[in-house]
Short mmCIF file of C-alpha atoms in Angstrom, two decimals:
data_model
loop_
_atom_site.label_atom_id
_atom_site.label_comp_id
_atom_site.label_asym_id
_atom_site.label_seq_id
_atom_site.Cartn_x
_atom_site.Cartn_y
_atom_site.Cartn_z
CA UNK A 1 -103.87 -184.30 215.16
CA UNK A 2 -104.03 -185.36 211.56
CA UNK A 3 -100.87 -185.41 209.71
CA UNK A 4 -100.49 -185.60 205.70
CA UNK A 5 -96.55 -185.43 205.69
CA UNK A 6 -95.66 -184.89 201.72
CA UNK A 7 -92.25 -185.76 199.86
CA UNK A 8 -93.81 -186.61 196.58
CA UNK A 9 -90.39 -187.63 194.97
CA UNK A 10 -89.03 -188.69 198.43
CA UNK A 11 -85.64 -186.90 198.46
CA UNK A 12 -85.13 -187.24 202.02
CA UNK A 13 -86.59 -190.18 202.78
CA UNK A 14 -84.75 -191.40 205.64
CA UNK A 15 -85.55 -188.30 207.65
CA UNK A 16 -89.67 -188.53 206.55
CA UNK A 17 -88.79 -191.58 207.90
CA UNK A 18 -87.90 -190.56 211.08
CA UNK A 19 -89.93 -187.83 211.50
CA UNK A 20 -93.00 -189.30 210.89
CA UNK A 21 -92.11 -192.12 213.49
CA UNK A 22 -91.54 -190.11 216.11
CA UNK A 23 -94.47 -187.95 215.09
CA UNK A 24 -96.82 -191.02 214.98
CA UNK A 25 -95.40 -191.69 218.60
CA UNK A 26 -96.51 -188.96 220.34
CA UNK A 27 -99.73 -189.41 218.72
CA UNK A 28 -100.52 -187.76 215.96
CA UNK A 29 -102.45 -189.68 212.83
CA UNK A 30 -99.72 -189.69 210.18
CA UNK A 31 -99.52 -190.28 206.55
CA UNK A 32 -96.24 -190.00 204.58
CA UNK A 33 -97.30 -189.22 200.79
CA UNK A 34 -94.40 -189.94 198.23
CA UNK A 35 -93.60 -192.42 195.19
CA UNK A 36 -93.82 -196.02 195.01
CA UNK A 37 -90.86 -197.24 196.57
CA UNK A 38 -87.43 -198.36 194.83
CA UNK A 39 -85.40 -201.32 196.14
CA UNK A 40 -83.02 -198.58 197.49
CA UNK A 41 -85.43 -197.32 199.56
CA UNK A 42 -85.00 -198.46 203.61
CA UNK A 43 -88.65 -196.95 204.83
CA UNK A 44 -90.49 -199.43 207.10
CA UNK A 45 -93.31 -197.38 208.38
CA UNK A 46 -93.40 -197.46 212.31
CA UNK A 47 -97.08 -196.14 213.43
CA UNK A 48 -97.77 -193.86 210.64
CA UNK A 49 -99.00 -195.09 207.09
CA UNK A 50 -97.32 -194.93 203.52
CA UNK A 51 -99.47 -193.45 200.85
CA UNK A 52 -97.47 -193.83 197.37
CA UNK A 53 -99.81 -190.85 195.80
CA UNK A 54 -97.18 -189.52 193.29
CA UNK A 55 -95.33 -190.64 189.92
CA UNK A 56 -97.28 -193.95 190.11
CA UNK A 57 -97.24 -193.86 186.39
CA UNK A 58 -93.85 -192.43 185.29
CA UNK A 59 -92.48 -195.03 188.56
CA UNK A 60 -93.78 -197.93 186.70
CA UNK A 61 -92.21 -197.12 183.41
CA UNK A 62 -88.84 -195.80 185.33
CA UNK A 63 -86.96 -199.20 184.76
CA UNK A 64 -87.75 -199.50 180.79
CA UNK A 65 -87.05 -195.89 180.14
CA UNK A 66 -83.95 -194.83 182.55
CA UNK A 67 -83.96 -191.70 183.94
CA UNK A 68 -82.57 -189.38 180.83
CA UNK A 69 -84.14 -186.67 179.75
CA UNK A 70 -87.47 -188.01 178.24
CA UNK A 71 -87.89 -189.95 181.72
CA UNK A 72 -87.67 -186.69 183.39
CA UNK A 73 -89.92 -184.66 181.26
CA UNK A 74 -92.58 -187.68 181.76
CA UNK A 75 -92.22 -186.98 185.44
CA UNK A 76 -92.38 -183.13 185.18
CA UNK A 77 -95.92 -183.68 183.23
CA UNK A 78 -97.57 -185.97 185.49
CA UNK A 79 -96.81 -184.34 188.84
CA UNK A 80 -97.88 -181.01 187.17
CA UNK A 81 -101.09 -182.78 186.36
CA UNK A 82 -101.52 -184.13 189.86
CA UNK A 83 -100.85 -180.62 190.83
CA UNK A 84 -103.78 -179.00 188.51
CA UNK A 85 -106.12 -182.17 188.53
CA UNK A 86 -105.11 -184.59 190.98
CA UNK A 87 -107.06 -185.45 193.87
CA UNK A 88 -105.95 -183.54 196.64
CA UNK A 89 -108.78 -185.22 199.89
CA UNK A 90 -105.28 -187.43 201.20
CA UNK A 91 -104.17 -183.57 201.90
CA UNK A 92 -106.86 -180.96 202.32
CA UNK A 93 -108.74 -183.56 204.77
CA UNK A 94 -105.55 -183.50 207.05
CA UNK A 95 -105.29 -180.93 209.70
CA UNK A 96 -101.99 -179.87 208.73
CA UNK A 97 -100.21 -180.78 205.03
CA UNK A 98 -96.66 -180.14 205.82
CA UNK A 99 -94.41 -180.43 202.66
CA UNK A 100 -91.15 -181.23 202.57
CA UNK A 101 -89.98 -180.84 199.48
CA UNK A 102 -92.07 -178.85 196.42
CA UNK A 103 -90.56 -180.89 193.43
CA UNK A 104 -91.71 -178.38 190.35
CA UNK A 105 -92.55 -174.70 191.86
CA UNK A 106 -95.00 -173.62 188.81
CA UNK A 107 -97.06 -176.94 189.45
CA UNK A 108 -96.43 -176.82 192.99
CA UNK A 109 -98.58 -172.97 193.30
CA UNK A 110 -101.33 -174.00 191.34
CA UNK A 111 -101.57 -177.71 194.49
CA UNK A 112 -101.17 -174.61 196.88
CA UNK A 113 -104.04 -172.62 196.00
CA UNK A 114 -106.24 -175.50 196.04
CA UNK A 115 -105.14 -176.38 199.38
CA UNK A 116 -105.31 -172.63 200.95
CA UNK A 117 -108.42 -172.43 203.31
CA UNK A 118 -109.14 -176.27 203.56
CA UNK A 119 -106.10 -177.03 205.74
CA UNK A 120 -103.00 -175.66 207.15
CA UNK A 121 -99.98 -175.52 205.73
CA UNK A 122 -96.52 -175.95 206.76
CA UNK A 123 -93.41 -176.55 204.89
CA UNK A 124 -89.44 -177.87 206.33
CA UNK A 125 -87.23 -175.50 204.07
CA UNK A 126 -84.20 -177.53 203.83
CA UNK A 127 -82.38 -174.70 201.61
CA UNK A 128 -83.02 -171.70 201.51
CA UNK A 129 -81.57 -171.17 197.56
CA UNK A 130 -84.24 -173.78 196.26
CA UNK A 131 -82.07 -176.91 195.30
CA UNK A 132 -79.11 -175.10 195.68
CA UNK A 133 -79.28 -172.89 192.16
CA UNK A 134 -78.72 -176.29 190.13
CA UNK A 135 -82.62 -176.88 189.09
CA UNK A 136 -83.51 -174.51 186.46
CA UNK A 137 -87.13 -174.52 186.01
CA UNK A 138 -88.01 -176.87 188.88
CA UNK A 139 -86.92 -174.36 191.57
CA UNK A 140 -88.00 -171.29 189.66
CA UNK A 141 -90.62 -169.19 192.04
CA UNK A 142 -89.82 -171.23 194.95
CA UNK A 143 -89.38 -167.78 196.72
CA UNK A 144 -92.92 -166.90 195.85
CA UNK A 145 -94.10 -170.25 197.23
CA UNK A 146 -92.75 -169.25 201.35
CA UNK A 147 -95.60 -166.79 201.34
CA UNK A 148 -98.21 -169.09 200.58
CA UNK A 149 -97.47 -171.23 204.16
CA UNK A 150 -98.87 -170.49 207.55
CA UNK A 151 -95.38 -172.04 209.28
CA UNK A 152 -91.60 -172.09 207.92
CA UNK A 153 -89.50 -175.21 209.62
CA UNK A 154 -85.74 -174.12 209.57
CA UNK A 155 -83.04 -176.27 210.99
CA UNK A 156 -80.54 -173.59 211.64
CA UNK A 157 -79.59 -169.87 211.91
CA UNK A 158 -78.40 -170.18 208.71
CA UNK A 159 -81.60 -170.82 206.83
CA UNK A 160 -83.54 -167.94 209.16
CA UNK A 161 -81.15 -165.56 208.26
CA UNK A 162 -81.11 -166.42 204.55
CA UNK A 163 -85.20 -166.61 204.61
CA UNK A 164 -85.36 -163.01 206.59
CA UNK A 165 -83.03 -161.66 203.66
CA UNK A 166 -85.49 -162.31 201.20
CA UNK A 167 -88.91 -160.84 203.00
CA UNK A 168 -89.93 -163.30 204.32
CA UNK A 169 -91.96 -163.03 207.71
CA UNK A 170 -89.70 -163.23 211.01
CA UNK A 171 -92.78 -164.78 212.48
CA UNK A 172 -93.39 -167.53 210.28
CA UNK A 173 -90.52 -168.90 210.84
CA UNK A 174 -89.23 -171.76 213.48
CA UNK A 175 -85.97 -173.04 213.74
CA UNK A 176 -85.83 -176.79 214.82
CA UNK A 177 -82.31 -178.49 214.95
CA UNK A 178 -81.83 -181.62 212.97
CA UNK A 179 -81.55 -184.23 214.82
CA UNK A 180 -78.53 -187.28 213.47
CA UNK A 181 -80.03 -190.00 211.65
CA UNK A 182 -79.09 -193.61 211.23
CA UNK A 183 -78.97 -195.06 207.77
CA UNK A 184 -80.15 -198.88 207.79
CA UNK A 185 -77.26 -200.87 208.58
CA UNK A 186 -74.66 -202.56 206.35
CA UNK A 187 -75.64 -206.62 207.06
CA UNK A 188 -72.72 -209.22 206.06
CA UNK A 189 -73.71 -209.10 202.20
CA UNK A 190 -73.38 -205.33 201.93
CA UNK A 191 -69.96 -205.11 203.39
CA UNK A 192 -68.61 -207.79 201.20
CA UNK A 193 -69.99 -205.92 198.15
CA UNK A 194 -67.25 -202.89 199.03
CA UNK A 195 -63.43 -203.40 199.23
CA UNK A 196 -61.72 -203.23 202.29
CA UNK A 197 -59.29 -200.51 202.36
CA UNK A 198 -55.64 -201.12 201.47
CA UNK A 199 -54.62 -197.35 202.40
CA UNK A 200 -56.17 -194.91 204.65
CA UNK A 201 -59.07 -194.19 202.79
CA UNK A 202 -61.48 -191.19 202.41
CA UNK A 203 -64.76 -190.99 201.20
CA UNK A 204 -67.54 -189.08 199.79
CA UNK A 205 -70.83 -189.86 199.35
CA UNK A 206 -74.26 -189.04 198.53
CA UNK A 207 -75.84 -188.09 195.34
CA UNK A 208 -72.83 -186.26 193.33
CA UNK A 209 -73.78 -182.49 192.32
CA UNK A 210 -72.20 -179.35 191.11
CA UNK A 211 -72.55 -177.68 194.87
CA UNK A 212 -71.39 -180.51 196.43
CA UNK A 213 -67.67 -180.02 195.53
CA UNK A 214 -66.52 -183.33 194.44
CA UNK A 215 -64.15 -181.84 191.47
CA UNK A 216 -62.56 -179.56 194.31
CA UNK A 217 -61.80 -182.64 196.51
CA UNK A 218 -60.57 -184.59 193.27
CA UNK A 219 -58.42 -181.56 192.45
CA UNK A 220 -57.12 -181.60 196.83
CA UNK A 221 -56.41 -185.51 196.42
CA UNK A 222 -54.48 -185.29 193.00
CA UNK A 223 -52.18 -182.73 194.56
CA UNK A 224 -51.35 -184.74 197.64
CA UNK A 225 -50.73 -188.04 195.55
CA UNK A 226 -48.59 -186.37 193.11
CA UNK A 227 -46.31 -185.12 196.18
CA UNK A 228 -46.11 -188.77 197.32
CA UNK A 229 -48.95 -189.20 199.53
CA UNK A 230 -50.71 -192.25 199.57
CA UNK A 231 -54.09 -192.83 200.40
CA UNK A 232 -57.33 -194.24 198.20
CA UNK A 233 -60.54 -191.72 197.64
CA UNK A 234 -63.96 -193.56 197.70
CA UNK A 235 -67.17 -191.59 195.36
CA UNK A 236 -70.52 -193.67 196.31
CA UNK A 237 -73.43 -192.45 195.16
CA UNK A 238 -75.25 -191.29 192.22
CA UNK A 239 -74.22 -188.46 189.98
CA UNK A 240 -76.16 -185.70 188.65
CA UNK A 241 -73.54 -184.02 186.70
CA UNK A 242 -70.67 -184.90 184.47
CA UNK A 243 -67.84 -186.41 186.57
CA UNK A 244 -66.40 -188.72 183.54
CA UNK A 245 -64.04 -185.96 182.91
CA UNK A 246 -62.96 -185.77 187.06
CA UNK A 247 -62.17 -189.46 186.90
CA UNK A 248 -60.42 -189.68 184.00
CA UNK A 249 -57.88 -186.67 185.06
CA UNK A 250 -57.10 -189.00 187.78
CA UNK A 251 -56.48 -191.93 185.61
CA UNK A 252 -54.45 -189.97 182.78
CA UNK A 253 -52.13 -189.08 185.80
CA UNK A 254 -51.68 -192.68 186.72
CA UNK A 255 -53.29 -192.85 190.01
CA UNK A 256 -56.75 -194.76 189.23
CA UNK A 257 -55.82 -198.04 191.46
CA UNK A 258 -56.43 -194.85 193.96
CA UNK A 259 -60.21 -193.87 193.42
CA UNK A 260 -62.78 -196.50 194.25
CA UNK A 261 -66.56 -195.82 192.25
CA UNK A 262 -69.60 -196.88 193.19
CA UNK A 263 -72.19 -194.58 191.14
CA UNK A 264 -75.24 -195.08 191.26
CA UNK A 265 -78.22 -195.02 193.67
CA UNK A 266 -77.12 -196.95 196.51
CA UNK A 267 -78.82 -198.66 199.16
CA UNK A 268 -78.54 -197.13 202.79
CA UNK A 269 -77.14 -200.46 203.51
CA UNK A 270 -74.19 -199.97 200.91
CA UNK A 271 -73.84 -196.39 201.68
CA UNK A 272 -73.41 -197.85 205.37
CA UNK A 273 -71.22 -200.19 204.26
CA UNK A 274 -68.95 -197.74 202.70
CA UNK A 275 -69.15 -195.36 205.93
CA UNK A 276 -68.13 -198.05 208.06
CA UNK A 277 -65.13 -198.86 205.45
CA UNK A 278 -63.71 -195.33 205.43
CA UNK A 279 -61.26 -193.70 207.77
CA UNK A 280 -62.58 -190.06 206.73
CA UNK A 281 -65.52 -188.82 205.01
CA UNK A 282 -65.27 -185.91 203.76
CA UNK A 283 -67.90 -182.92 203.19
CA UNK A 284 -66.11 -180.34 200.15
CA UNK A 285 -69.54 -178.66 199.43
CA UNK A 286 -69.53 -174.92 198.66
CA UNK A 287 -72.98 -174.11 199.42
CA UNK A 288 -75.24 -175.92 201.61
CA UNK A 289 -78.03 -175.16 204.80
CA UNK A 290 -77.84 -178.52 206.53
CA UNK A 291 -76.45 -182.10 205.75
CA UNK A 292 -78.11 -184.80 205.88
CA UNK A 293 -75.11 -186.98 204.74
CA UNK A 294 -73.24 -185.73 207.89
CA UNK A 295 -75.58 -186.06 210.50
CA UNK A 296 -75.85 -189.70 209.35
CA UNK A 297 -72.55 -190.26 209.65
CA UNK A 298 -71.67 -189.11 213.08
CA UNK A 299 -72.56 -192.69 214.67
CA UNK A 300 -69.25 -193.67 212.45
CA UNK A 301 -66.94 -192.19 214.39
CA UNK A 302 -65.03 -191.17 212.03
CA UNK A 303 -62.66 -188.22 210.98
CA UNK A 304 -64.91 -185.66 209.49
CA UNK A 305 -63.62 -182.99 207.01
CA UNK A 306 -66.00 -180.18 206.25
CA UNK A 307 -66.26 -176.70 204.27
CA UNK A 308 -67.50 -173.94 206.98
CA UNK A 309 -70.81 -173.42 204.39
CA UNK A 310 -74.41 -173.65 206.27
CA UNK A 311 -74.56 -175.43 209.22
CA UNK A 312 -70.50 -176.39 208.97
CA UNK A 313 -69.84 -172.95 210.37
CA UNK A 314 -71.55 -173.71 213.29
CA UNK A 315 -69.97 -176.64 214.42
CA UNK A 316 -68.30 -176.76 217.42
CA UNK A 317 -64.55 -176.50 217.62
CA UNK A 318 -62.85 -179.88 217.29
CA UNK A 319 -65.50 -181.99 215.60
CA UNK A 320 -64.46 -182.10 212.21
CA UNK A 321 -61.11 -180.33 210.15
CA UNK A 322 -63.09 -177.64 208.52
CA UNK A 323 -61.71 -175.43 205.65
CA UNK A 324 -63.02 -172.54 203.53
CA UNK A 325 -65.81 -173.58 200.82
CA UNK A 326 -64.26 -173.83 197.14
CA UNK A 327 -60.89 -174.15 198.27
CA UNK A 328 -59.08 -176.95 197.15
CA UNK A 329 -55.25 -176.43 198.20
CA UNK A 330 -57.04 -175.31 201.21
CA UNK A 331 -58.70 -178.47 201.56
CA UNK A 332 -55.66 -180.54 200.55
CA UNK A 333 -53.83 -179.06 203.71
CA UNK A 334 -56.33 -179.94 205.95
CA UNK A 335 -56.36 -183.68 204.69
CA UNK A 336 -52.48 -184.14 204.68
CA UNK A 337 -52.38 -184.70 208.47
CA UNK A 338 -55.63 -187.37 208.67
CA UNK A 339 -53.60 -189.08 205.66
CA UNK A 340 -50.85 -189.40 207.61
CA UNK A 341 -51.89 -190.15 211.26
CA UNK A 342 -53.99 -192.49 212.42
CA UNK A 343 -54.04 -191.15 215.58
CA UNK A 344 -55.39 -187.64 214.55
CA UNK A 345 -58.18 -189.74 212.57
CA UNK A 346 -58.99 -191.80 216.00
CA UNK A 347 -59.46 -188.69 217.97
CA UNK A 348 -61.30 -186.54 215.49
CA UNK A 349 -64.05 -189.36 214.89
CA UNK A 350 -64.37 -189.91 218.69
CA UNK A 351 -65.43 -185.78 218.94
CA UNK A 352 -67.39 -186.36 215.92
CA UNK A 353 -69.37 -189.23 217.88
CA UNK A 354 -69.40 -187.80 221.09
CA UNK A 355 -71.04 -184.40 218.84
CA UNK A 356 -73.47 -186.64 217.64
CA UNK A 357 -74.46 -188.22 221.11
CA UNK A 358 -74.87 -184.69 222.52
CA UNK A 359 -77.41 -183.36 219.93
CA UNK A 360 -81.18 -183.60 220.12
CA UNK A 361 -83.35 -186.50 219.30
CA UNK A 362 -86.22 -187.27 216.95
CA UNK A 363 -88.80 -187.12 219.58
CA UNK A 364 -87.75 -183.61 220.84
CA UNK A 365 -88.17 -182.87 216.98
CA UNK A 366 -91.36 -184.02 216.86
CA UNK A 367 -92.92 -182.51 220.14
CA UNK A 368 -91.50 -179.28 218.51
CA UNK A 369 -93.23 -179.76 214.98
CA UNK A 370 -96.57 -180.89 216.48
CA UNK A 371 -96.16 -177.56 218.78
CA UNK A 372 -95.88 -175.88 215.94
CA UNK A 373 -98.95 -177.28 214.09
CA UNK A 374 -101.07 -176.91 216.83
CA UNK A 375 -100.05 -173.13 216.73
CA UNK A 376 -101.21 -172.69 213.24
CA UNK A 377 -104.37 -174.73 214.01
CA UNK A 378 -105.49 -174.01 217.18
CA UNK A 379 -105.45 -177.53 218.28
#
C-alpha cells in the first residue's frame, strides 16, 4: 500500500509523526508531504520518507520577513498556486492521499478535483468547525470539501456527531481514538532554560488562541491571588491573538512575579521541559474535538484541569478536575483545591497516567487507518 500522508503546513506534526511510523511499520510505503522543517520541529522519519513539497519558497524567506501579515499573504499565494499548478504525481501516484489538514479551503477544492479519479482520498478531520471559527477565509467551504473524500477519520463521538449534523454521510465516516503521544524529551539544556517553580505552579501551553481560553484562566488565577492564594501560572507557547492586554491586567494588579512567559514557538523539548516543571496543566478551552496538548501530557503525571468541551466530556471520572467551558469562577473553584494540596495534585496526575497507559497505541491506529484505506481501494 502506497501512502502520500499530507500536512502541507505541518500543524500536527508530532502525530504525522507518529502515524506515519507506525503506518510504515506494518508495511505500507509512506511519504509525509509538508514544509521544510523549522529548528522547532522534532520529526525524525522512522521507515517512511519526508517530502518537504510545500511553502519551499515563502519557508526560505520566513526568517527575513516574520510572520505578519505580508508573510502570510505570501504563503496564502503560493500554496494556492501549488493547488491550481503545482505538481500533484507525489499524490495522485499514491494509492491513497490522506490529508490531514487542508490549509486554504478555496485552493484546497481546486488540488481536490485534480486528484478525484487518480487516487483515493481520505482525510483525519481533527475539528469538525474548520479551525475552530478563528480562520476567516482559510476555513471558508471546508464543509463543502467532506463531500469530496471517499473516507472521514474521526477521533471521537464528538466529531461523528458534529459531521452527521451537517449532512454528511454516516458511512463515510470512521471513528479511530487518538492514541497519547510523547513530545521529544526535555535533555539537561532544555530544563535549565525554564525556572524551577518557587510555588505550586500551573501551566498552559500550546499555541495561544481565542478558543483556547487563556483570558478565562487569567481571569480564574487573578481571582484566587487577589483572595490570598499563592501559586505562579506558566503561558508557553506561541500566540495567535492579542494577549498583551491579559498580561498586563495581571501586572497593573501587582502580581507579575506570578506569571512566567515563554511565547513563542517552542521546541517539543522546551514544551517538555515546561510539562515536567509544572504541578498542573491546565486545559480552559471552550470549544475543541480532541487535544493534542493533553494526550501528550498524560505521561506527566500530572494534575490535569479540563473544560468538559469535545473529547473532555468523555473522560472518565477522576482523571482530570473538569469544569464547564467559558467559565472562569467556575474554573477558579476547581483550581483552589490543586493550589492548595499537594496531595490532591499527586493523586489526580497518577489517574491521569494510569488513563494514559490504558488507552490505545499507535500501531492499533495504524492497522485501523490502513483497514480503512484498503476499504476505499480494494486492496
Amino acid at each position: 500500500m502506497k501512502v502520500a500522508m499530507c500536512d502541507p503546513s505541518l500543524f500536527t506534526g508530532r502525530y504525522d509523526d507518529s502515524l506515519c511510523a507506525a503506518m510504515a511499520g506494518e508495511g505500507a510505503e509512506v511519504a509525509l508531504l509538508g514544509r521544510p522543517m523549522r529548528a522547532t520541529d522534532a520529526i525524525v522519519p522512522r521507515g517512511y520518507r519526508y517530502e518537504p513539497r510545500f511553502f519551499r519558497r515563502s519557508e526560505a524567506l520566513r526568517r527575513r520577513m516574520g510572520e505578519g501579515r505580508a508573510f502570510r499573504l505570501l504563503k496564502a499565494a503560493e500554496y494556492g498556486l501549488s493547488c491550481v499548478l503545482g505538481d500533484l504525481a507525489p499524490l495522485a501516484g499514491a494509492d491513497v492521499a490522506h490529508m490531514q489538514w487542508l490549509p486554504l479551503a478555496p485552493a484546497d477544492r481546486i488540488m481536490l478535483r485534480r486528484l478525484k479519479g487518480r487516487t483515493a482520498l481520505v482525510h483525519t478531520v481533527h475539528n469538525a468547525d474548520a479551525y475552530h471559527a478563528d480562520a476567516g477565509v482559510q476555513g471558508r467551504g471546508y464543509r463543502g470539501l467532506l463531500d469530496m473524500f471517499d473516507a472521514l477519520i474521526v477521533h471521537g463521538g464528538t466529531t461523528r456527531e458534529a459531521l452527521e449534523r451537517q449532512g454528511v454521510d454516516p458511512k463515510r465516516i470512521h471513528v479511530i481514538p487518538h492514541p497519547p503521544m510523547r513530545l521529544a524529551p526535555a535533555g539537561a539544556e532544555d530544563l535549565a532554560q525554564v525556572p524551577d517553580a518557587i510555588l505550586p505552579r500551573l501551566l498552559f501551553f500550546g499555541t495561544i488562541r481565542p478558543y483556547k481560553g487563556v483570558d478565562l484562566l487569567l481571569e480564574a488565577c487573578l481571582s484566587l491571588w487577589r483572595a490570598g492564594h499563592r501559586f505562579e501560572l506558566a503561558l508557553a507557547g506561541k500566540p495567535f491573538m492579542d494577549i498583551a492586554p491579559l498580561i498586563e491586567r495581571v501586572r497593573a494588579a501587582g502580581f507579575g512575579e506570578r506569571l512566567i512567559t515563554d511565547l513563542a514557538f517552542l521546541t517539543e523539548q522546551r514544551l517538555d521541559a515546561h510539562m515536567a516543571k509544572a504541578d498542573i496543566l491546565v486545559f480552559p478551552y471552550r470549544h475543541i474535538d480532541s487535544s493534542g496538548a493533553f494526550l501528550s501530557a498524560l505521561h506527566h503525571g500530572k494534575a490535569m484541569v479540563t473544560s468538559d468541551a469535545g473529547m473532555f466530556a468523555d473522560l472518565p471520572e477522576g482523571v482530570a478536575a473538569r469544569t464547564p467551558a467559558g467559565n472562569a469562577p467556575a474554573l477558579a473553584q476547581a483550581l483552589l483545591p490543586l493550589v492548595e494540596s499537594a496531595a490532591i495534585r499527586q493523586a489526580l496526575g497518577a489517574r491521569a497516567r494510569t488513563y494514559g497507559d490504558s488507552m490505545g497505541n499507535w500501531k492499533d491506529m495504524a492497522l485501523a487507518t490502513i483497514a480503512i484505506y484498503r476499504g476505499v481501494t480494494g486492496k
